[in-house]
mmCIF file of C-alpha atoms and ligand atoms in Angstrom:
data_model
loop_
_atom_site.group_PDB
_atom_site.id
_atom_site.type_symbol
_atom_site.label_atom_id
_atom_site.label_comp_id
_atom_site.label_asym_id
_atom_site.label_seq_id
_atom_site.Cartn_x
_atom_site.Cartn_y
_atom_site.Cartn_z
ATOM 1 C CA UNK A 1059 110.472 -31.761 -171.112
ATOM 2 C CA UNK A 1060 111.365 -32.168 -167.811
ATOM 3 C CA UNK A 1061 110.507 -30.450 -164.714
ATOM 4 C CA UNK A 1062 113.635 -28.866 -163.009
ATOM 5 C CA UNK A 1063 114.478 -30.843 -159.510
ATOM 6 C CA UNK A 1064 117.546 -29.973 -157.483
ATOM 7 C CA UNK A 1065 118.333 -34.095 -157.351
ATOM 8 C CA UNK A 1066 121.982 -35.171 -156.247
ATOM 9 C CA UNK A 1067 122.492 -38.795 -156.485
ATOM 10 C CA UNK A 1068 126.357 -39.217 -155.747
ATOM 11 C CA UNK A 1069 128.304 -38.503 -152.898
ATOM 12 C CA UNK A 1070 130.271 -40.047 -150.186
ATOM 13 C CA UNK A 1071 130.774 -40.780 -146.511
ATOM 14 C CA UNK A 1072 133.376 -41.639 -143.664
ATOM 15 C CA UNK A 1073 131.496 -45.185 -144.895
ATOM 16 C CA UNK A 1074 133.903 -45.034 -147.963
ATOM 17 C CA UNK A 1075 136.315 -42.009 -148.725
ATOM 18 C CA UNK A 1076 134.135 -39.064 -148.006
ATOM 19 C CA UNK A 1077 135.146 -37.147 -144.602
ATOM 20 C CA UNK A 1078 131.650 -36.394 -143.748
ATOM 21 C CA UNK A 1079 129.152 -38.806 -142.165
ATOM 22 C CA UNK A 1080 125.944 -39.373 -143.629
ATOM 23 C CA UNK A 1081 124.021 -37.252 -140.972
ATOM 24 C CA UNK A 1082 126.446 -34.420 -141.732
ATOM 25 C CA UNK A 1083 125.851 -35.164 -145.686
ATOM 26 C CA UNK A 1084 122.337 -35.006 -144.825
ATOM 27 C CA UNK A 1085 121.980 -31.768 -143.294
ATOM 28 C CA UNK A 1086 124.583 -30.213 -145.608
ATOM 29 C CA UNK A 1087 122.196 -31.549 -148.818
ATOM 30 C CA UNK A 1088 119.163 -29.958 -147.057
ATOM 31 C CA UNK A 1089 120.744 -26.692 -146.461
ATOM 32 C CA UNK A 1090 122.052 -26.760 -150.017
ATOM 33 C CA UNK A 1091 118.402 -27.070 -151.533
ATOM 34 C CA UNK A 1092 118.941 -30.614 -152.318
ATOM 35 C CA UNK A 1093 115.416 -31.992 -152.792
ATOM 36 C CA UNK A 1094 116.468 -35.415 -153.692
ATOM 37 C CA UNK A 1095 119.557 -37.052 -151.955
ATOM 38 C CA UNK A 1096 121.317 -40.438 -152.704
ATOM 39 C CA UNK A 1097 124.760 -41.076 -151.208
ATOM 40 C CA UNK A 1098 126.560 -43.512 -153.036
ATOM 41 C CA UNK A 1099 129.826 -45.133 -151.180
ATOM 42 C CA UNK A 1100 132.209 -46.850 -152.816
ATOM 43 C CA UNK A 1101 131.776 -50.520 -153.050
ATOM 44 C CA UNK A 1102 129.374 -50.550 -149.516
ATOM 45 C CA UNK A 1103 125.980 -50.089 -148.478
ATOM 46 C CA UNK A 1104 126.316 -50.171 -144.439
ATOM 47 C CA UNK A 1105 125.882 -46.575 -144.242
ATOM 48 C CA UNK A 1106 122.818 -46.562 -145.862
ATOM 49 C CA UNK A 1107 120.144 -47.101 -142.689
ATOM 50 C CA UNK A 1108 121.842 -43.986 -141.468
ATOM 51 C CA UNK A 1109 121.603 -41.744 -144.191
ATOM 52 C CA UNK A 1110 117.639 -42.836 -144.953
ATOM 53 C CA UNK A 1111 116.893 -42.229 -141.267
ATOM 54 C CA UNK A 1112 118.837 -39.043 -141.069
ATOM 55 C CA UNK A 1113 117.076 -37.357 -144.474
ATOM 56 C CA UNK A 1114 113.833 -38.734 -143.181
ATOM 57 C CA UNK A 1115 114.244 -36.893 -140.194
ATOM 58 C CA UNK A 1116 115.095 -33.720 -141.617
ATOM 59 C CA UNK A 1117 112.548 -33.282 -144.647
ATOM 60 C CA UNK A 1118 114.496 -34.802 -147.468
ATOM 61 C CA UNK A 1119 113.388 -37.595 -150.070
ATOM 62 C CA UNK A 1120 116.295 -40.534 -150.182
ATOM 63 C CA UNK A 1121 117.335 -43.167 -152.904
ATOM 64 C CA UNK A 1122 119.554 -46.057 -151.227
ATOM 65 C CA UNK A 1123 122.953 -45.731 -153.226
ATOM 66 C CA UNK A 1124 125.924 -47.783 -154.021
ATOM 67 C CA UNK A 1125 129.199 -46.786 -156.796
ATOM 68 C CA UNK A 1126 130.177 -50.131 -157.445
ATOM 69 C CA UNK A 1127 134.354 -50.462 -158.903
ATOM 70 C CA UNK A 1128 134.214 -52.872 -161.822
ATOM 71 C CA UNK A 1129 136.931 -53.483 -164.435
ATOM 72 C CA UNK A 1130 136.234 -53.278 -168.271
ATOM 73 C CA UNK A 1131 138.292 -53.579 -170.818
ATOM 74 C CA UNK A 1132 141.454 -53.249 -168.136
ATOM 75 C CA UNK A 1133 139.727 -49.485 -167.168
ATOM 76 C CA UNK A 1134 137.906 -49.155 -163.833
ATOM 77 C CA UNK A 1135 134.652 -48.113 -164.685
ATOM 78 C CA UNK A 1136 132.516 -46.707 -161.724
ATOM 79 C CA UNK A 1137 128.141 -48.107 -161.515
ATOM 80 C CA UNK A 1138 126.168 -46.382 -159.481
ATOM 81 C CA UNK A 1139 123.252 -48.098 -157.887
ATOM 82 C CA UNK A 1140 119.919 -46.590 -157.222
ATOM 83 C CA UNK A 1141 116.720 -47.199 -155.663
ATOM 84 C CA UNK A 1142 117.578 -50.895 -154.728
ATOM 85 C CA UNK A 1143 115.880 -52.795 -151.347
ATOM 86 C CA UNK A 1144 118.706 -53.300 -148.627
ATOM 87 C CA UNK A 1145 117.533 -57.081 -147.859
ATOM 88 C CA UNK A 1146 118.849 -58.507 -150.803
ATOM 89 C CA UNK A 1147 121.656 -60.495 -149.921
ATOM 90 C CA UNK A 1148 123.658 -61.349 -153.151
ATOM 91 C CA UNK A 1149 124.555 -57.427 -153.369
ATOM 92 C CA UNK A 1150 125.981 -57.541 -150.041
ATOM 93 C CA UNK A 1151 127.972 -60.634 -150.859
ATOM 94 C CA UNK A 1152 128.586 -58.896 -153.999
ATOM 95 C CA UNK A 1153 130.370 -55.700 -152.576
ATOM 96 C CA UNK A 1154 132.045 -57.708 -149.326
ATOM 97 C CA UNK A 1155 133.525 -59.721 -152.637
ATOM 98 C CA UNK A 1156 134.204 -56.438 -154.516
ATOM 99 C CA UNK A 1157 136.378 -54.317 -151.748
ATOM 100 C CA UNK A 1158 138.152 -57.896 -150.305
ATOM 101 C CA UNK A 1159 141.025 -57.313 -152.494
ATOM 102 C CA UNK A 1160 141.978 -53.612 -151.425
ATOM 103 C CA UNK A 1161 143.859 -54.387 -148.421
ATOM 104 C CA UNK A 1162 146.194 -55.760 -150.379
ATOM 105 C CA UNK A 1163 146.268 -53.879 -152.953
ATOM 106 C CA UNK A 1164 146.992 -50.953 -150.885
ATOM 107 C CA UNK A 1165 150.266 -53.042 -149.172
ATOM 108 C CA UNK A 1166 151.274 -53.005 -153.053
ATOM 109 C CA UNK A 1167 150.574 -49.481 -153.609
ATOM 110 C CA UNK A 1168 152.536 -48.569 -150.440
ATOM 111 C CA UNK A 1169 155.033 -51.064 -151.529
ATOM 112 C CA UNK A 1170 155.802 -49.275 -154.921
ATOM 113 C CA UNK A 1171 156.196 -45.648 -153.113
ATOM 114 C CA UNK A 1172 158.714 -47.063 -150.821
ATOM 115 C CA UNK A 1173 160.473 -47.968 -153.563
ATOM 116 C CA UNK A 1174 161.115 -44.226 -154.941
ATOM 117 C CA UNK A 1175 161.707 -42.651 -151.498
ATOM 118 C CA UNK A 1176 157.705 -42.202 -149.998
ATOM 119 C CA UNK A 1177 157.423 -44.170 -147.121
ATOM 120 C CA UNK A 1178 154.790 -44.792 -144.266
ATOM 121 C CA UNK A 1179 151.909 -44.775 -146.738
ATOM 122 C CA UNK A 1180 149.944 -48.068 -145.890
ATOM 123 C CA UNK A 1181 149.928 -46.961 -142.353
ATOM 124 C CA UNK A 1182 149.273 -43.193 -143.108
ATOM 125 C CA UNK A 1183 146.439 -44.011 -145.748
ATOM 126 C CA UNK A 1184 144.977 -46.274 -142.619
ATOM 127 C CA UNK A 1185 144.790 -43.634 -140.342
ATOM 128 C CA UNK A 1186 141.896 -41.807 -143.192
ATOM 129 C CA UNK A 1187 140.207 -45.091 -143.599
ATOM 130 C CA UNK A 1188 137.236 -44.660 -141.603
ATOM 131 C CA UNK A 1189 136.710 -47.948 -142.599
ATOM 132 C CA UNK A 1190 139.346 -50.397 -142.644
ATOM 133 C CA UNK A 1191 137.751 -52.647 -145.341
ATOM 134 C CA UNK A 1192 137.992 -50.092 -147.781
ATOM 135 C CA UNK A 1193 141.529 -48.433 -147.982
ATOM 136 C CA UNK A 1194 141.394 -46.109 -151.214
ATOM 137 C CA UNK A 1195 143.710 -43.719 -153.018
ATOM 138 C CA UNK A 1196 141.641 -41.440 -151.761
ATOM 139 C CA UNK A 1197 143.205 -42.253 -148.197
ATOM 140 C CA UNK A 1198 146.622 -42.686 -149.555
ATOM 141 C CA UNK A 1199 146.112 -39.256 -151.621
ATOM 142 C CA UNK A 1200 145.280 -37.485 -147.748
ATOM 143 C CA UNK A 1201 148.529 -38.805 -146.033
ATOM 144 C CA UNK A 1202 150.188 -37.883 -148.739
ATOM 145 C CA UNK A 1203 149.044 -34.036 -148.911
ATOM 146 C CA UNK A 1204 149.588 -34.213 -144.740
ATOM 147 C CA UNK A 1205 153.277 -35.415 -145.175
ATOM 148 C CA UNK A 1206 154.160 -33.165 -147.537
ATOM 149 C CA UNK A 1207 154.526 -34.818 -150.569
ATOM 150 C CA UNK A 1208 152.174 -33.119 -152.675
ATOM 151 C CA UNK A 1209 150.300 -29.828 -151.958
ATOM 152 C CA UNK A 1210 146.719 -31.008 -152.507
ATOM 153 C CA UNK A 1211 144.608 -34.510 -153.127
ATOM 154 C CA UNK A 1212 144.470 -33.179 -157.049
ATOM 155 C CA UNK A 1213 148.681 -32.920 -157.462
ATOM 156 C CA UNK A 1214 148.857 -36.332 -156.055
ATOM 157 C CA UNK A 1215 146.625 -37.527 -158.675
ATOM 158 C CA UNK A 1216 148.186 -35.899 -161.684
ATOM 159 C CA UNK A 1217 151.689 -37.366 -159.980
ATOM 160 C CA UNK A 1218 150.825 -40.347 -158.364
ATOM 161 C CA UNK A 1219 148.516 -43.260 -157.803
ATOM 162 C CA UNK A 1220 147.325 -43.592 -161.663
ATOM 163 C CA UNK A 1221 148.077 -45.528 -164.423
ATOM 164 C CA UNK A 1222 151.752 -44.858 -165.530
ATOM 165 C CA UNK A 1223 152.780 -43.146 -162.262
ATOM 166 C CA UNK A 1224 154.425 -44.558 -158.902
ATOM 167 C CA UNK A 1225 151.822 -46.503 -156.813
ATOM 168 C CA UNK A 1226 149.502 -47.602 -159.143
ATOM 169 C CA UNK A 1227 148.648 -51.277 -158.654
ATOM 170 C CA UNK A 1228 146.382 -52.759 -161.464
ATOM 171 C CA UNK A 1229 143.094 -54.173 -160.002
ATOM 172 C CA UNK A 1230 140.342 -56.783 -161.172
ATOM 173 C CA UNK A 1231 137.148 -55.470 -159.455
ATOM 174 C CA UNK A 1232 133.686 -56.754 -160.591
ATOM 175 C CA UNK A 1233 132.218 -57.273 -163.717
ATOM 176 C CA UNK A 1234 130.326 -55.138 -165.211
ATOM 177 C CA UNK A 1235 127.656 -57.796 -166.025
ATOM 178 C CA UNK A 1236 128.003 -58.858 -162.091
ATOM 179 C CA UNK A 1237 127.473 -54.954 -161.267
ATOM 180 C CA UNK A 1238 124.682 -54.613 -163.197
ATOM 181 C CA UNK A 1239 122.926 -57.625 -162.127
ATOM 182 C CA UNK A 1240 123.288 -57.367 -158.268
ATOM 183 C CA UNK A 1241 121.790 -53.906 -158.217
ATOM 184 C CA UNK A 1242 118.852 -54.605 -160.689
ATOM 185 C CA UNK A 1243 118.052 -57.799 -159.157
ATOM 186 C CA UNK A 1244 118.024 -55.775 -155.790
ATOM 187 C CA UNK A 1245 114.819 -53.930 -157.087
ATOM 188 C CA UNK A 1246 117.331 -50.874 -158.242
ATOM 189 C CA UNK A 1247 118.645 -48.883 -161.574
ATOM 190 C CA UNK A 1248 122.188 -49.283 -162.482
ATOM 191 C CA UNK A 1249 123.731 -45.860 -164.006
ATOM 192 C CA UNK A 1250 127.060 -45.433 -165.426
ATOM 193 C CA UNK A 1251 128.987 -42.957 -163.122
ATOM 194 C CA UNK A 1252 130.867 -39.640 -164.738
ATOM 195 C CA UNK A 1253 131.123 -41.627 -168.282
ATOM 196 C CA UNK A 1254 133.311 -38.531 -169.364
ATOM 197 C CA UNK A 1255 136.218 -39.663 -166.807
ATOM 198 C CA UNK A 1256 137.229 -42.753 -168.980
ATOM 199 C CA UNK A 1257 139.746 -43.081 -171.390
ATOM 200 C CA UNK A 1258 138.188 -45.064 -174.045
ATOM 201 C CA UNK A 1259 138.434 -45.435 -177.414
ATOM 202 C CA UNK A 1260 134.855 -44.362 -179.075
ATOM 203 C CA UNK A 1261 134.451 -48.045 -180.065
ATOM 204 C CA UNK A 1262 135.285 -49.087 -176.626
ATOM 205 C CA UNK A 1263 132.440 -46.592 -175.377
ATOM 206 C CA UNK A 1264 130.292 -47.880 -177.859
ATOM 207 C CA UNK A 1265 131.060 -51.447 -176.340
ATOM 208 C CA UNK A 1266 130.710 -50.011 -173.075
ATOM 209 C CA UNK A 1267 126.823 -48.791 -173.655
ATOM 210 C CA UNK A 1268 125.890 -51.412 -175.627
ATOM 211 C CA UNK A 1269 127.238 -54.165 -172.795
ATOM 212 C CA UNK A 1270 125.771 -52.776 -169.899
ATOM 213 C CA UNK A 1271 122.305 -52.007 -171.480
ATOM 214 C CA UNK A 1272 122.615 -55.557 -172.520
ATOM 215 C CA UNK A 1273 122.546 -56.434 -168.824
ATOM 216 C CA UNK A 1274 119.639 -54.055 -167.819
ATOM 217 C CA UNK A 1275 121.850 -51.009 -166.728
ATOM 218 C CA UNK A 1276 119.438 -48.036 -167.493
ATOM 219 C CA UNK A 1277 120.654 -44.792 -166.763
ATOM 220 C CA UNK A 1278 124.125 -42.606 -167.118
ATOM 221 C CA UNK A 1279 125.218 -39.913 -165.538
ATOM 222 C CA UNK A 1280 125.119 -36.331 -167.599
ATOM 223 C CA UNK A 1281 125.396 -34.068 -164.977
ATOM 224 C CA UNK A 1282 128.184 -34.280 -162.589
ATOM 225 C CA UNK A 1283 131.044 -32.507 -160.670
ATOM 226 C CA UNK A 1284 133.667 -34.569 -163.036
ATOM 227 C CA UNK A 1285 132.009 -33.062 -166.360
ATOM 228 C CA UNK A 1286 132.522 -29.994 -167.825
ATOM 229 C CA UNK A 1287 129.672 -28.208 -169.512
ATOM 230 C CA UNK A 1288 130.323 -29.557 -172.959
ATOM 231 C CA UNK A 1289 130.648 -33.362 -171.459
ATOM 232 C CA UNK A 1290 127.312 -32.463 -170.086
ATOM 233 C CA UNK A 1291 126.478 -31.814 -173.814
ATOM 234 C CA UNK A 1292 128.256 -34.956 -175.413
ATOM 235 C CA UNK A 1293 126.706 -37.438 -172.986
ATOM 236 C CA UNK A 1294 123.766 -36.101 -173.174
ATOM 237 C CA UNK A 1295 123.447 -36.969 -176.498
ATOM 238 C CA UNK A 1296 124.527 -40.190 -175.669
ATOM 239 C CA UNK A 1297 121.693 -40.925 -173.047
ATOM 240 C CA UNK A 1298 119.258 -39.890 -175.685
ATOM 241 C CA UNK A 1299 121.269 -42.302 -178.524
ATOM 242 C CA UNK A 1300 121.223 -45.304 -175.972
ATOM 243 C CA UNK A 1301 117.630 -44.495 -174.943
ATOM 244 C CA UNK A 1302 118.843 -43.995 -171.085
ATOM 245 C CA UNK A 1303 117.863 -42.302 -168.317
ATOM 246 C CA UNK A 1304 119.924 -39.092 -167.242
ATOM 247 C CA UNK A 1305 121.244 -38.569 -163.419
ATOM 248 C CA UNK A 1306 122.765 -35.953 -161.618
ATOM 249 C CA UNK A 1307 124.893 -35.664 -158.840
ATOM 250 C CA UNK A 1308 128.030 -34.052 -157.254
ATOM 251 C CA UNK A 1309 130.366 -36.527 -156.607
ATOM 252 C CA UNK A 1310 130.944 -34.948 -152.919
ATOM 253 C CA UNK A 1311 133.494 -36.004 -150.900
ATOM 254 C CA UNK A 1312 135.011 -33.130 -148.211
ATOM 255 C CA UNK A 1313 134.603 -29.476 -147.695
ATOM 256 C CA UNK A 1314 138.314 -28.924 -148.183
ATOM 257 C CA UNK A 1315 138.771 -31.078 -151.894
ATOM 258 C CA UNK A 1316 135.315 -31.378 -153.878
ATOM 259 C CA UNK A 1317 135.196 -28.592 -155.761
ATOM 260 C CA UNK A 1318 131.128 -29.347 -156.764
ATOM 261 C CA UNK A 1319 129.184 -29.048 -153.369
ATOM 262 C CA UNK A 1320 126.283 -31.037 -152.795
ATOM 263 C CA UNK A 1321 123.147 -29.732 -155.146
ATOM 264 C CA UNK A 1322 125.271 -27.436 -156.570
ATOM 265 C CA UNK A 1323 124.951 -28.283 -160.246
ATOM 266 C CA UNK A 1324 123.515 -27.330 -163.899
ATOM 267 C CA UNK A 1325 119.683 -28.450 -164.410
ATOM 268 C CA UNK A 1326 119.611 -31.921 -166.295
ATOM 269 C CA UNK A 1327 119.012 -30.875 -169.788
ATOM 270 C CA UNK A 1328 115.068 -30.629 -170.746
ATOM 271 C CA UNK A 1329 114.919 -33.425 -173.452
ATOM 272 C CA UNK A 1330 116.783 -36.020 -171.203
ATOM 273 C CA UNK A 1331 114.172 -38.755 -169.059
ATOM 274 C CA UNK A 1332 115.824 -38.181 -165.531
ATOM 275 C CA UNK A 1333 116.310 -41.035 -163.452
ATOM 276 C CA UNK A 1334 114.067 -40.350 -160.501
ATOM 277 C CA UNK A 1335 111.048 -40.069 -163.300
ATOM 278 C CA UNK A 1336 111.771 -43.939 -163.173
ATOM 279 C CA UNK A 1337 112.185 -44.406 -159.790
ATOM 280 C CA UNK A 1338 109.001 -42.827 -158.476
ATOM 281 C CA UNK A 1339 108.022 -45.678 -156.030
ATOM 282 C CA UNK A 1340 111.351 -46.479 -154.777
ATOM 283 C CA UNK A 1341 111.656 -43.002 -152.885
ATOM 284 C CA UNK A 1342 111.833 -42.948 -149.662
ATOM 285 C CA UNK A 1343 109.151 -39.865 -148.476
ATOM 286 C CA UNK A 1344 110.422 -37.844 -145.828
ATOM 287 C CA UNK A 1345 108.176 -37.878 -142.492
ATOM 288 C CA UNK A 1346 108.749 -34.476 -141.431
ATOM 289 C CA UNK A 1347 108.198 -31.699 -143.850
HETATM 290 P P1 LIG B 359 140.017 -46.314 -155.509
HETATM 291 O O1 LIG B 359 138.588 -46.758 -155.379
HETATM 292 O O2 LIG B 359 140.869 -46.729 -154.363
HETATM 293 O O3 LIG B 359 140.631 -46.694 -156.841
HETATM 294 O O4 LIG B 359 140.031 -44.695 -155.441
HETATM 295 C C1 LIG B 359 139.382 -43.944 -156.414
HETATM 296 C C2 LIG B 359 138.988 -42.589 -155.821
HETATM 297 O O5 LIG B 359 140.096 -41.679 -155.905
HETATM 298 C C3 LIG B 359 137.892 -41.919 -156.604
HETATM 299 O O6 LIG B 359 136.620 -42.368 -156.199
HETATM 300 C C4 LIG B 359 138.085 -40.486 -156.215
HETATM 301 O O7 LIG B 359 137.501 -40.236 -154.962
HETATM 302 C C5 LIG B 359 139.576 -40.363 -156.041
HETATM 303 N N1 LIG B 359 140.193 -39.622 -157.160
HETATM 304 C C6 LIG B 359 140.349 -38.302 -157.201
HETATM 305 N N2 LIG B 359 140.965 -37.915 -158.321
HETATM 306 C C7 LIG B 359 141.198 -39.008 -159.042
HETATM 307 C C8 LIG B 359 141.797 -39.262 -160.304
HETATM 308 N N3 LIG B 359 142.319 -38.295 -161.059
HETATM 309 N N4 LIG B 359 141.843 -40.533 -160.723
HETATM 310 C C9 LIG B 359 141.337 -41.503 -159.971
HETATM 311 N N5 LIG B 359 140.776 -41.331 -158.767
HETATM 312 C C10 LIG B 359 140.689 -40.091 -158.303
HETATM 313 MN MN1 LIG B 360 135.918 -41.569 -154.233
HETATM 314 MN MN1 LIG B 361 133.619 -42.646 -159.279
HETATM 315 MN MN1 LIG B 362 132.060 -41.213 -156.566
#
């Protein structure tokens, strides 16, 4: 059993796709009732000083974070990283490796909506890119919403910029093995992000689990903004089946599109080990009360 704590160990910054910085995530976590904060940027750890410092300063306990993108079985399957030490080189090699290819990829992405009449997008996405190393649909889905195209991020999404529809460019990110490793070697816990967004057969899944405990991952995510209650159910199950840890976190990106705020979710359920049981001593305390 246990003990109820209002944890949220996913979200992202201007660092990545998120339009908030970390201070602002900070603050907005603490006035939430967020007791535990981790932001967790796509493929990039540079914001991470910043958001320690700023939840230190404010009262709030901090886990460094990463979501690293790695491709299995031809799906992109999102790793969150927790806990790990910032000095460990091969995971910033790792990630500078991991987002080197979106540049381009966004060219080809921009390329293939020219083609059916949407123009301007590599330079519209670029404009959102708070950081120009790490271009993402997310960007692209922004411009698109401010040109017109679409009427919010989630249209463009069901219309655009996935498998099947026009702009989707095919990727090879990390492994998951090389995901794993760099973040566990780095002192941290890897956890499989929303597990409940994949499309995956249930022997695939079963592969999935079974290959990235294999590697040391340790943890999954059960309670998230991309579940619904009975996903919360199902993968809870499957934390207890794999004998891993259980997370929690929002997935927060902007005021105006995440529809979970930050601390704003269900209780992990009471049979599940949560992942900040394990990761006592890698907490960063907060100074001031
Ligand atoms: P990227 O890393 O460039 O492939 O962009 C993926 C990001 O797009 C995710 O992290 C989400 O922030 C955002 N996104 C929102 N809705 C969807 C969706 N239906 N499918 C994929 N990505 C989505
Ligand atoms: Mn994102
Ligand atoms: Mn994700
Ligand atoms: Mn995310």
């Amino acid at each position: 059993m246990n003990v109820p704590l209002n944890a949220d160990l996913h979200c992202h910054s201007v660092v990545s796709d998120g339009t908030l910085t970390p201070e602002q995530l900070a603050a907005r976590a603490k006035s939430n009732g967020v007791q535990l904060w981790a932001l967790t940027d796509h493929d990039e750890i540079s914001g991470q000083s910043r958001a320690a410092a700023a939840a230190s300063a404010i009262g709030l306990d901090y886990l460094t974070g990463v979501e690293i993108s790695t491709t299995f079985l031809h799906q992109t399957v999102h790793i969150v990283g927790l806990g790990f030490g910032l000095g460990y080189e091969p995971l910033w090699h790792g990630l500078q490796q991991t987002r080197g290819g979106r540049a381009l990829r966004a060219q080809q992405m921009a390329d293939d909506l020219a083609r059916i009449g949407i123009s301007g997008c590599f330079e519209g996405a670029l404009k959102y890119a708070g950081n120009r190393d790490l271009i993402s649909r997310t960007h692209f889905a922004r411009f698109m919403v401010e040109s017109g195209v679409c009427k919010d991020t989630y249209e463009v999404f069901r219309k655009y910029l996935t498998e099947g529809k026009p702009g989707y460019v095919e990727h090879r990110w990390a492994t998951l093995k090389e995901a794993v490793t760099w973040i566990t070697d780095a002192g941290g816990m890897a956890v499989i992000a929303h597990p409940a967004r994949y499309k995956f057969t249930a022997n695939e899944e079963f592969a999935l689990f079974t290959e990235f405990k294999g590697y040391g991952g340790q943890g999954v995510e059960v309670v998230t903004g991309s579940h619904s209650a009975s996903e919360c159910i199902a993968y809870a199950d499957t934390a207890l089946e794999f004998g891993l840890a259980a997370s929690r976190g929002s997935d927060f990106h902007s005021p105006d599109e995440s529809r979970t705020d930050l601390g704003a979710l269900p209780d992990l359920p009471p049979q599940l080990t949560p992942v900040w049981a394990l990761l006592q001593d890698r907490v960063l305390r907060a100074t001031v009360p």
